[in-house]
Coordinates of C-alpha atoms in Angstrom, one line a residue:
Chain I
M1 CA 128.0 138.3 112.2
S2 CA 127.1 140.7 114.9
F3 CA 124.0 140.2 116.9
L4 CA 122.2 143.0 115.1
E5 CA 122.7 141.3 111.7
Q6 CA 121.9 137.9 113.2
N7 CA 118.6 139.1 114.5
L8 CA 117.8 141.1 111.3
H9 CA 118.6 138.0 109.2
H10 CA 116.5 135.7 111.4
I11 CA 113.5 138.0 111.3
T12 CA 113.6 138.6 107.6
E13 CA 114.0 134.9 107.0
T14 CA 110.9 134.2 109.0
L15 CA 108.9 136.8 107.1
Q16 CA 110.1 135.5 103.7
N17 CA 109.4 131.9 104.7
T18 CA 105.8 132.7 105.7
L19 CA 105.2 134.4 102.4
Y20 CA 106.5 131.4 100.5
V21 CA 104.4 129.0 102.5
E22 CA 101.3 131.1 101.8
H23 CA 102.1 130.8 98.1
I24 CA 102.2 127.0 98.3
T25 CA 98.9 126.7 100.2
K26 CA 97.2 128.4 97.2
L27 CA 98.5 125.8 94.7
P28 CA 95.8 123.5 93.1
G29 CA 97.1 120.2 94.6
L30 CA 95.5 117.1 96.0
I31 CA 95.4 118.0 99.7
Q32 CA 94.5 121.6 98.9
H33 CA 91.2 120.3 97.4
L34 CA 90.2 118.6 100.6
D35 CA 88.2 120.3 103.4
P36 CA 90.6 121.7 106.0
R37 CA 88.9 119.6 108.7
T38 CA 89.6 116.4 106.7
R39 CA 93.3 117.4 106.6
I40 CA 93.4 117.9 110.3
I41 CA 91.7 114.6 111.0
C42 CA 94.0 112.7 108.6
F43 CA 97.0 114.5 110.0
C44 CA 96.0 113.5 113.6
L45 CA 95.5 109.8 112.5
L46 CA 99.0 109.7 110.9
L47 CA 100.7 111.5 113.8
M48 CA 99.2 109.2 116.4
S49 CA 99.9 106.1 114.4
V50 CA 103.6 107.1 113.9
N51 CA 104.0 107.9 117.6
L52 CA 102.3 104.7 118.9
S53 CA 104.0 102.4 116.5
K54 CA 106.8 100.0 117.7
N55 CA 108.0 99.2 114.2
I56 CA 110.5 101.1 112.2
V57 CA 109.3 99.8 108.8
F58 CA 105.8 101.0 109.6
I59 CA 107.1 104.5 110.4
L60 CA 109.2 104.6 107.2
S61 CA 106.2 103.5 105.2
V62 CA 104.2 106.4 106.6
Y63 CA 107.1 108.7 105.6
V64 CA 106.9 107.4 102.0
F65 CA 103.2 107.9 102.0
L66 CA 103.8 111.5 103.1
L67 CA 106.3 112.1 100.3
L68 CA 103.7 110.8 97.8
L69 CA 101.1 113.1 99.3
A70 CA 103.4 116.1 99.1
Y71 CA 104.2 115.2 95.4
A72 CA 100.5 115.0 94.6
S73 CA 99.9 118.4 96.3
Q74 CA 102.5 120.1 94.0
I75 CA 104.8 120.9 96.9
P76 CA 108.4 121.0 95.6
L77 CA 109.8 117.7 96.9
K78 CA 113.3 119.1 97.4
F79 CA 111.9 121.9 99.6
F80 CA 109.8 119.4 101.5
I81 CA 112.6 117.0 102.2
M82 CA 115.2 119.7 102.9
R83 CA 113.0 121.5 105.3
V84 CA 113.1 118.5 107.6
W85 CA 116.6 117.1 106.9
M86 CA 118.4 120.4 106.9
F87 CA 117.9 120.8 110.6
L88 CA 117.2 117.3 111.9
P89 CA 120.8 116.0 111.8
F90 CA 122.0 119.0 113.8
F91 CA 119.3 118.7 116.5
T92 CA 118.0 115.1 116.8
G93 CA 121.0 113.6 114.9
I94 CA 123.5 114.9 117.5
I95 CA 121.3 113.6 120.3
A96 CA 120.7 110.2 118.7
L97 CA 124.3 109.6 117.7
P98 CA 125.9 108.7 121.1
A99 CA 123.1 106.2 121.8
I100 CA 124.5 103.8 119.2
F101 CA 127.6 103.1 121.4
N102 CA 127.7 100.5 124.1
V103 CA 128.5 103.3 126.6
F104 CA 124.8 104.4 126.6
T105 CA 123.0 101.3 125.2
P106 CA 124.5 98.0 126.1
G107 CA 123.8 95.0 123.8
N108 CA 125.2 92.8 121.0
A109 CA 128.2 94.4 119.4
L110 CA 127.9 95.0 115.7
L111 CA 131.2 96.6 115.3
T112 CA 134.0 96.9 117.8
L113 CA 135.8 100.2 117.6
I114 CA 138.2 100.2 120.5
N115 CA 139.1 97.1 122.6
L116 CA 141.9 97.6 125.2
P117 CA 141.2 95.1 127.9
N118 CA 144.3 96.2 129.9
Y119 CA 142.8 99.7 130.3
H120 CA 139.2 98.4 130.7
L121 CA 138.3 100.3 127.6
Y122 CA 135.8 98.8 125.2
I123 CA 133.8 100.8 122.8
S124 CA 131.5 99.3 120.2
I125 CA 128.4 100.0 118.2
T126 CA 125.6 97.9 119.5
Q127 CA 122.6 96.5 117.7
N128 CA 120.2 97.9 120.4
G129 CA 121.9 101.3 120.2
V130 CA 121.5 101.5 116.4
F131 CA 117.8 100.6 116.7
S132 CA 117.2 103.1 119.6
A133 CA 118.8 105.9 117.6
A134 CA 116.9 104.8 114.4
Y135 CA 113.6 104.8 116.3
L136 CA 114.2 108.4 117.5
L137 CA 115.3 109.7 114.2
T138 CA 112.6 108.1 112.0
R139 CA 109.9 109.0 114.4
V140 CA 110.9 112.6 114.7
A141 CA 111.4 113.0 111.0
T142 CA 108.0 111.5 110.1
S143 CA 106.2 113.5 112.8
V144 CA 107.8 116.7 111.7
S145 CA 107.1 116.0 108.0
S146 CA 103.5 115.3 108.7
A147 CA 103.2 118.6 110.6
I148 CA 105.0 120.5 107.8
L149 CA 102.7 118.9 105.2
L150 CA 99.7 120.2 107.1
V151 CA 101.1 123.7 107.4
L152 CA 102.3 123.8 103.7
T153 CA 98.8 123.0 102.4
T154 CA 96.6 124.9 104.9
D155 CA 96.9 128.6 105.6
W156 CA 96.6 129.8 109.2
I157 CA 93.0 131.3 108.8
Q158 CA 91.7 128.0 107.3
L159 CA 93.5 126.0 110.0
L160 CA 92.0 128.0 112.8
K161 CA 88.5 128.1 111.3
S162 CA 88.4 124.4 110.9
L163 CA 89.7 124.0 114.5
E164 CA 86.8 126.0 115.6
R165 CA 84.4 123.8 113.6
L166 CA 86.1 120.9 115.5
H167 CA 85.0 122.5 118.8
V168 CA 88.2 124.2 119.9
P169 CA 87.1 127.1 122.2
K170 CA 86.3 130.3 120.2
M171 CA 88.2 132.5 122.6
F172 CA 91.4 130.6 121.7
I173 CA 90.7 130.8 118.0
I174 CA 90.2 134.6 118.0
V175 CA 93.2 135.2 120.2
S176 CA 95.4 133.1 117.9
L177 CA 94.1 135.0 114.8
I178 CA 94.9 138.4 116.3
T179 CA 98.2 137.1 117.6
Y180 CA 99.2 135.8 114.3
R181 CA 98.5 139.2 112.7
Y182 CA 100.4 141.2 115.3
I183 CA 103.4 138.9 115.3
F184 CA 104.2 140.4 111.9
V185 CA 103.5 143.9 113.1
L186 CA 105.9 143.5 116.0
L187 CA 108.5 141.7 113.9
K188 CA 108.4 144.6 111.4
T189 CA 108.7 147.1 114.2
T190 CA 111.7 145.2 115.6
N191 CA 113.2 144.9 112.2
N192 CA 112.9 148.7 111.8
M193 CA 114.4 149.4 115.2
L194 CA 117.4 147.1 114.5
L195 CA 117.8 148.5 111.0
S196 CA 117.8 152.1 112.2
R197 CA 120.4 151.2 114.8
K198 CA 122.6 149.5 112.3
S199 CA 122.4 152.4 109.8
R200 CA 123.7 154.8 112.4
M201 CA 126.5 152.6 113.6
I202 CA 130.2 153.2 113.1
G203 CA 132.8 150.7 114.2
K204 CA 132.3 147.6 116.2
P205 CA 130.4 148.0 119.4
Q206 CA 131.2 146.1 122.6
N207 CA 129.2 143.1 123.7
Q208 CA 128.1 145.1 126.7
T209 CA 126.6 147.7 124.5
H210 CA 124.8 145.1 122.5
R211 CA 123.2 143.8 125.7
W212 CA 122.0 147.3 126.6
W213 CA 120.5 147.6 123.2
I214 CA 118.6 144.3 123.7
G215 CA 117.2 145.6 126.9
G216 CA 116.2 148.8 125.1
T217 CA 114.7 147.1 122.1
L218 CA 112.7 144.5 124.0
G219 CA 111.7 147.1 126.7
T220 CA 110.5 149.5 124.1
L221 CA 108.6 146.6 122.4
F222 CA 107.0 145.8 125.8
N223 CA 105.8 149.4 126.2
K224 CA 104.6 149.6 122.5
T225 CA 102.7 146.3 122.9
Q226 CA 100.9 147.7 125.9
T227 CA 99.9 150.9 124.0
L228 CA 99.0 148.9 121.0
S229 CA 96.7 146.5 123.0
E230 CA 94.8 149.5 124.3
D231 CA 94.5 150.8 120.7
V232 CA 93.3 147.4 119.4
Y233 CA 90.8 147.2 122.2
K234 CA 89.4 150.7 121.4
A235 CA 89.3 149.8 117.7
M236 CA 87.4 146.6 118.5
R237 CA 84.9 148.4 120.8
S238 CA 84.2 151.2 118.3
R239 CA 83.3 148.5 115.7
G240 CA 80.8 146.9 118.1
Y241 CA 82.8 144.2 119.8
A242 CA 80.9 143.2 123.0
N243 CA 82.8 140.2 124.3
Q244 CA 81.0 138.0 121.9
I245 CA 82.8 136.1 119.2
I246 CA 81.2 135.0 115.9
I247 CA 83.3 133.2 113.3
L248 CA 82.0 132.7 109.8
S249 CA 83.0 129.7 107.8
D250 CA 81.8 128.1 104.7
F251 CA 83.2 124.6 105.0
H252 CA 81.3 121.6 103.9
Y253 CA 82.3 118.0 103.6
Q254 CA 82.2 116.5 100.1
F255 CA 82.4 112.9 99.0
V256 CA 86.1 113.1 98.4
D257 CA 86.6 114.1 102.1
Y258 CA 85.0 110.9 103.3
V259 CA 87.1 108.9 100.8
A260 CA 90.3 110.6 102.1
I261 CA 89.6 109.8 105.7
G262 CA 88.7 106.3 104.8
V263 CA 91.8 105.8 102.7
T264 CA 94.1 107.1 105.4
F265 CA 92.5 105.0 108.1
T266 CA 92.6 101.8 105.9
L267 CA 96.2 102.5 104.9
I268 CA 97.3 102.8 108.6
V269 CA 95.5 99.6 109.5
M270 CA 96.9 97.7 106.5
L271 CA 100.5 98.9 107.1
Y272 CA 100.1 97.9 110.7
F273 CA 99.1 94.3 109.9
I274 CA 101.6 94.0 107.1
W275 CA 104.6 94.9 109.2
N276 CA 103.6 93.2 112.4
Chain L
M1 CA 113.9 123.5 125.2
H2 CA 111.1 122.8 122.7
I3 CA 110.5 119.1 122.7
P4 CA 109.7 117.9 119.2
D5 CA 107.3 115.0 118.4
G6 CA 108.8 111.6 118.6
Y7 CA 110.8 112.2 121.8
L8 CA 108.0 111.5 124.2
S9 CA 105.6 108.5 124.2
P10 CA 102.0 109.3 123.6
A11 CA 101.2 108.2 127.2
T12 CA 103.6 110.8 128.6
S13 CA 102.2 113.5 126.3
V14 CA 98.6 112.8 127.3
T15 CA 99.6 112.9 131.0
L16 CA 101.3 116.3 130.6
Y17 CA 98.3 117.6 128.6
S18 CA 96.0 116.7 131.4
M19 CA 98.3 118.3 133.9
C20 CA 98.1 121.6 132.0
V21 CA 94.3 121.6 132.1
P22 CA 93.6 122.8 135.7
F23 CA 96.2 125.6 135.4
M24 CA 94.8 126.8 132.1
A25 CA 91.2 126.8 133.5
K26 CA 92.4 128.8 136.5
A27 CA 94.4 131.2 134.3
S28 CA 91.5 132.0 132.0
K29 CA 89.1 132.5 134.9
E30 CA 91.6 134.9 136.6
T31 CA 92.3 136.7 133.4
K32 CA 88.6 137.2 132.6
R33 CA 88.0 138.5 136.1
K34 CA 90.8 141.0 135.8
L35 CA 90.5 142.2 132.2
N36 CA 86.9 141.5 131.3
D37 CA 86.4 142.4 127.6
K38 CA 90.0 143.6 127.2
T39 CA 91.0 139.9 127.5
V40 CA 91.2 139.2 123.8
P41 CA 93.2 142.2 122.6
L42 CA 95.6 142.2 125.5
I43 CA 96.3 138.4 125.5
S44 CA 96.7 138.5 121.7
L45 CA 99.2 141.4 121.7
F46 CA 101.3 140.0 124.6
S47 CA 101.3 136.5 122.9
A48 CA 102.8 138.2 119.8
L49 CA 105.4 139.9 122.0
S50 CA 106.3 136.6 123.7
F51 CA 106.8 135.1 120.3
V52 CA 109.2 137.9 119.3
I53 CA 111.1 137.7 122.6
M54 CA 111.6 133.9 122.0
M55 CA 113.0 134.6 118.5
F56 CA 115.6 137.0 119.8
N57 CA 119.2 136.1 119.9
V58 CA 120.8 137.4 123.1
P59 CA 124.6 138.1 123.1
L60 CA 126.1 136.6 126.3
P61 CA 129.3 137.3 128.2
G62 CA 132.0 135.2 126.5
G63 CA 130.9 135.7 122.9
T64 CA 128.1 133.1 122.7
T65 CA 124.5 133.8 122.1
G66 CA 121.4 132.2 123.5
H67 CA 117.6 132.3 123.3
A68 CA 115.5 133.3 126.2
V69 CA 111.9 132.3 126.9
G70 CA 110.9 135.5 128.5
A71 CA 108.3 133.8 130.7
T72 CA 109.7 135.3 133.9
I73 CA 109.6 139.0 132.8
T74 CA 106.1 138.5 131.4
A75 CA 104.9 137.0 134.7
I76 CA 106.5 139.7 136.8
V77 CA 104.9 142.5 134.8
L78 CA 101.6 141.0 133.9
G79 CA 101.1 138.5 136.7
P80 CA 101.4 134.8 136.4
W81 CA 97.9 134.1 135.0
I82 CA 97.9 136.6 132.1
A83 CA 101.5 135.6 131.3
M84 CA 100.5 131.9 131.3
L85 CA 97.8 132.4 128.6
S86 CA 99.9 134.7 126.5
L87 CA 102.9 132.3 126.4
T88 CA 100.7 129.3 125.7
V89 CA 99.2 130.9 122.6
A90 CA 102.7 131.9 121.5
L91 CA 103.9 128.2 121.9
V92 CA 100.8 126.9 120.1
I93 CA 101.6 129.2 117.1
Q94 CA 105.2 128.2 117.2
A95 CA 104.2 124.5 117.1
L96 CA 101.4 124.7 114.6
F97 CA 102.8 127.2 112.2
F98 CA 106.5 127.4 112.6
G99 CA 107.2 123.7 113.4
D100 CA 109.1 124.7 116.6
G101 CA 108.2 122.0 119.1
G102 CA 105.9 119.1 118.5
I103 CA 102.1 119.0 118.5
L104 CA 101.7 115.9 120.6
A105 CA 104.5 117.2 122.8
L106 CA 102.7 120.6 123.1
G107 CA 101.4 119.7 126.5
A108 CA 104.9 118.9 127.8
N109 CA 106.2 122.2 126.3
V110 CA 103.5 124.2 127.8
F111 CA 103.9 122.6 131.2
N112 CA 107.7 123.2 131.2
M113 CA 108.1 126.5 129.6
V114 CA 104.9 128.2 130.6
I115 CA 103.4 126.8 133.8
V116 CA 106.6 125.9 135.6
M117 CA 108.4 129.1 134.5
T118 CA 105.7 131.6 135.1
L119 CA 104.7 130.3 138.5
S120 CA 108.2 129.7 139.8
G121 CA 109.5 133.0 138.3
Y122 CA 106.7 135.0 139.7
F123 CA 106.8 133.6 143.2
I124 CA 110.6 133.6 143.5
Y125 CA 110.5 137.3 142.5
Q126 CA 107.8 138.0 145.0
I127 CA 109.7 136.4 147.8
L128 CA 112.9 138.1 147.0
D129 CA 111.1 141.4 146.4
R130 CA 110.6 141.7 150.2
W131 CA 114.2 142.7 150.5
S132 CA 114.3 145.1 147.6
K133 CA 113.0 148.0 149.8
T134 CA 111.6 149.7 146.6
L135 CA 115.1 150.1 145.2
V136 CA 115.0 149.5 141.4
K137 CA 118.5 148.2 141.2
R138 CA 117.7 145.4 143.7
K139 CA 114.4 144.6 141.9
V140 CA 116.3 144.2 138.6
I141 CA 118.9 141.9 140.2
F142 CA 116.2 139.9 141.9
S143 CA 114.2 139.5 138.7
A144 CA 117.3 138.3 136.9
V145 CA 117.8 135.7 139.7
A146 CA 114.2 134.6 139.4
G147 CA 114.7 134.3 135.6
Y148 CA 117.8 132.2 136.1
I149 CA 116.2 129.8 138.6
S150 CA 112.9 129.4 136.7
I151 CA 114.5 128.5 133.4
N152 CA 116.6 125.9 135.1
L153 CA 113.6 124.5 136.9
A154 CA 111.9 124.2 133.5
A155 CA 115.0 122.5 132.1
L156 CA 114.9 120.1 135.0
C157 CA 111.3 119.2 134.3
T158 CA 112.1 118.7 130.6
A159 CA 115.0 116.4 131.5
V160 CA 112.9 114.3 133.8
E161 CA 110.2 113.9 131.2
L162 CA 112.7 112.9 128.6
G163 CA 114.8 110.7 131.0
I164 CA 111.9 108.5 132.1
Q165 CA 111.2 107.4 128.5
P166 CA 113.8 104.6 128.1
L167 CA 112.7 103.3 131.6
L168 CA 109.1 103.0 130.7
F169 CA 109.0 102.5 127.0
H170 CA 111.2 99.9 125.3
N171 CA 110.5 96.8 123.3
N172 CA 111.3 93.3 124.5
L173 CA 114.8 93.4 123.0
G174 CA 115.7 96.4 125.2
Q175 CA 115.7 98.9 122.4
S176 CA 114.3 102.2 123.6
L177 CA 111.4 103.4 121.5
Y178 CA 111.5 107.1 122.2
F179 CA 114.2 109.3 123.9
P180 CA 117.1 106.8 124.4
Y181 CA 118.9 108.2 127.5
G182 CA 118.0 107.7 131.1
L183 CA 117.8 110.3 133.8
N184 CA 121.5 109.9 134.6
V185 CA 122.3 111.4 131.2
S186 CA 119.4 113.6 130.5
I187 CA 119.5 115.7 133.7
P188 CA 123.2 116.6 133.5
S189 CA 123.1 117.4 129.8
M190 CA 120.0 119.6 130.0
L191 CA 121.2 121.4 133.1
I192 CA 124.8 122.0 131.9
G193 CA 123.4 123.9 128.9
H194 CA 120.9 125.8 131.0
L195 CA 123.1 126.6 134.0
T196 CA 125.8 128.0 131.7
I197 CA 124.1 129.6 128.6
A198 CA 120.3 129.7 128.5
G199 CA 120.0 130.6 132.2
F200 CA 122.1 133.7 131.6
A201 CA 120.1 134.6 128.5
E202 CA 116.9 134.5 130.5
A203 CA 118.4 136.4 133.4
L204 CA 119.7 139.1 131.1
V205 CA 116.5 139.5 129.2
T206 CA 114.5 139.6 132.5
G207 CA 116.7 142.1 134.2
L208 CA 117.3 144.4 131.2
I209 CA 113.6 144.6 130.3
L210 CA 112.6 145.3 133.9
S211 CA 115.2 148.0 134.3
W212 CA 114.0 149.6 131.0
I213 CA 110.4 149.4 132.1
Y214 CA 111.2 151.1 135.4
K215 CA 113.1 153.8 133.5
T216 CA 110.5 154.5 130.8
N217 CA 107.1 153.2 131.9
P218 CA 106.9 152.5 135.6
G219 CA 103.2 153.0 135.5
I220 CA 102.7 149.5 134.2
M221 CA 104.2 148.0 137.3
T222 CA 101.7 149.8 139.6
S223 CA 98.7 149.2 137.3
N224 CA 97.7 146.3 139.5
M225 CA 97.8 144.0 136.5
N226 CA 100.4 141.8 138.1
S227 CA 98.8 141.4 141.5
V228 CA 97.2 138.1 142.3
E229 CA 94.1 137.8 144.5
K230 CA 94.5 138.4 148.2
N231 CA 95.1 135.4 150.4
Y232 CA 96.4 133.7 147.4
P233 CA 95.6 130.0 148.0
I234 CA 99.0 128.5 147.2
V235 CA 98.2 125.6 149.5
K236 CA 94.9 125.0 147.7
W237 CA 96.7 124.9 144.4
G238 CA 99.4 122.6 145.8
L239 CA 96.6 120.3 146.9
I240 CA 95.0 120.3 143.5
A241 CA 98.3 119.5 141.8
L242 CA 98.7 116.7 144.2
G243 CA 95.1 115.5 143.5
V244 CA 95.9 115.4 139.7
L245 CA 99.0 113.3 140.5
V246 CA 97.0 110.9 142.6
I247 CA 94.4 110.5 139.9
L248 CA 97.1 109.9 137.4
S249 CA 99.0 107.5 139.6
P250 CA 97.2 104.4 138.2
L251 CA 99.5 105.0 135.2
G252 CA 102.2 103.5 137.4
L253 CA 100.4 100.2 137.0
L254 CA 101.0 100.4 133.3
A255 CA 104.7 100.8 133.8
P256 CA 106.6 97.5 133.7
G257 CA 109.6 97.1 135.9
T258 CA 110.6 98.7 139.1
A259 CA 111.7 102.2 139.8
W260 CA 115.5 102.6 139.3
G261 CA 117.3 102.1 142.5
E262 CA 114.3 100.8 144.4
W263 CA 115.0 97.1 143.9
G264 CA 114.1 94.5 146.4
R265 CA 116.1 91.3 147.0
I266 CA 114.4 89.2 144.4
E267 CA 114.6 92.0 141.8
L268 CA 118.3 92.4 142.4
E269 CA 118.8 88.7 141.7
K270 CA 116.7 89.0 138.5
L271 CA 118.8 92.0 137.4
G272 CA 121.7 89.5 137.2
L273 CA 123.6 90.7 140.2
G274 CA 125.7 87.7 141.1
Y275 CA 125.9 88.4 144.8
I276 CA 123.7 90.3 147.2
P277 CA 125.6 92.7 149.4
Q278 CA 125.8 91.4 152.9
G279 CA 124.3 94.5 154.5
F280 CA 121.3 94.2 152.3
D281 CA 119.9 91.1 154.1
K282 CA 120.7 92.7 157.4
W283 CA 118.9 95.9 156.7
S284 CA 116.1 94.8 154.5
N285 CA 114.6 92.8 157.4
F286 CA 115.2 95.6 159.8
W287 CA 111.8 97.3 159.0
K288 CA 108.8 95.4 157.8
A289 CA 106.4 97.9 156.2
P290 CA 102.8 97.4 157.0
L291 CA 101.9 97.9 153.3
S292 CA 104.9 96.1 151.9
Q293 CA 105.1 96.0 148.1
Y294 CA 102.2 98.5 148.0
N295 CA 99.7 95.8 148.6
L296 CA 97.2 95.0 151.3
P297 CA 98.0 91.8 153.2
Q298 CA 94.4 90.6 153.1
S299 CA 93.1 91.8 149.7
G300 CA 93.8 89.5 146.8
N301 CA 93.5 92.3 144.2
P302 CA 96.8 94.0 143.6
T303 CA 95.3 97.0 141.8
I304 CA 93.0 98.0 144.7
G305 CA 95.9 97.4 147.1
Y306 CA 98.1 99.7 145.0
M307 CA 95.6 102.5 144.8
F308 CA 94.8 102.1 148.5
S309 CA 98.5 102.3 149.4
G310 CA 98.7 105.4 147.2
F311 CA 96.0 107.1 149.1
I312 CA 97.4 106.2 152.5
G313 CA 100.8 107.4 151.3
V314 CA 99.4 110.8 150.2
F315 CA 97.4 111.1 153.4
M316 CA 100.5 110.4 155.5
T317 CA 102.6 112.9 153.5
I318 CA 100.0 115.7 153.9
L319 CA 99.8 114.9 157.6
V320 CA 103.6 115.1 158.0
L321 CA 103.8 118.3 155.9
S322 CA 101.0 120.1 157.7
G323 CA 102.6 119.1 161.0
T324 CA 105.9 120.5 159.9
F325 CA 104.3 123.7 158.8
W326 CA 102.4 124.0 162.0
I327 CA 105.6 123.7 164.0
M328 CA 107.4 126.1 161.7
R329 CA 104.6 128.6 162.2
R330 CA 104.8 128.3 165.9
L331 CA 108.6 128.6 166.0
S332 CA 109.0 131.7 163.9
K333 CA 107.0 134.9 163.9
N334 CA 108.2 135.8 160.4
N335 CA 107.0 132.6 158.8
I336 CA 107.5 132.1 155.1
L337 CA 103.7 131.5 154.5
K338 CA 103.2 135.2 155.1
V339 CA 104.6 135.9 151.7
S340 CA 101.7 134.5 150.0
K341 CA 99.3 136.7 151.9
K342 CA 100.6 140.0 150.7
P343 CA 101.8 139.7 147.1
G344 CA 101.2 142.3 144.5
K345 CA 103.0 145.2 146.2
S346 CA 104.9 146.2 143.2
T347 CA 106.6 149.5 143.9

């Protein structure tokens, strides 16, 4: 695949994915019924507990809890699991794999692979190595799953509005909102530039040509962004923007929200005491 | 280079978050001063652009492709502070919405890819730019060099953060709880990838975009957006960074064990070394430090002793450094500190 197609494919995939995620956030599931602030608080509790824990069984129990939550929220389980495990083996898996050998993690040998004392060559899989790799893999998988669960059930606007209610600076919220909108504008512009290039292309261009195109595309994008930011500024001013930010939101806690936070907290404490 | 959650311990993550705070405060203050009510639209749009640049696959010589961060070019065109804010927002969106990089690890990612890259990229370019003599070709080459160096510095920081994990965080069986490899593995493996592939992607993106901007829109380079305030207090900021480290240094008390390679005689025996090298005894008694073991001879409290030694150490370091700078200033008329006094000349 040439670089044009690669980038086109990548950008289209991102756009498609975002649309699909937005579709899931509108489903009438368990988490979708909770106040977005509750979701963020529960998510933070789970993430912190997973990262502070020193017990693999605890981390795995949290993962099972996340799977149950995803099922109750009508998220297709296959999609939820694959979204983590499609990429994890290639990134974290490759990093974790060498750690199981005695070369990197010395310890009690579980399985001796090569033992040539004459050549001072001894390679084995060690107990400590397997545990070290398992810690990394389970921790990353569970952390990523919890983040994905939050994103799959909460759309970007809800997420930012509830962050603002949780006292994140307004400036940051408004910048993120506009950024999120213009990411798609710029992605679409880029897509069009690449597509128009591809549709006028005959034969196979050199790598060197590709690189000049990259410079041209990104450079043009830079200039366009500058013009666009002026336009956005003028549009904001003409609609009465005077450096003051007001964010409307109609969130209110219900009984079920307190229950959800309580249940999450108790579950973490219970799991902690069971497995320690 | 995005670190996902689970690689770093929460203690490291919190430390790196707190290291970002002073830079972010400074960046938002500078940006507001320069852009006033244009801040929101400009930062938003350039955040979106940074996001798109980070998504781009760059074809490299030799047939491979790589991703660039684009921090250097943004810093050169927009100045380090505006670039810092834009890139941070882009990273936050990547982490929160696209799952690229962790949320606990966000502080670490912002520190490596935003703060280290924008500041180093910008200042390396400013220093090299003195020799460009307003020739665009030279400027482009210098910007590419700055991009190459800055991404490798960021990779080095990432490697150090990852590499200290097994040293500090392992259970009593010796199983590492987070990233399993020490500095001896993490630094080479990060740097090999970045010196060969990602470094060139960043250099290419930086150089190509800058040359395109000079061809089509040179106005943006003279719009004064990228200049930093006169008499840029690099020394002051160095001191603030040092202060943060001093405040954080009590974290060292939490760390069990001794720094790698800094063992004393007793620790060497504990490590299971059957014999002590002969020269060790000879040389270890050669110099008795006044604050040996970072402890005061009289005080019974090791914590106070540790902190006191820390302050003395920092004080001595500052004294030696300022002495060195004073001598350097005396010796050369063209001293290097002059660079910081006239940045922002961009044509």
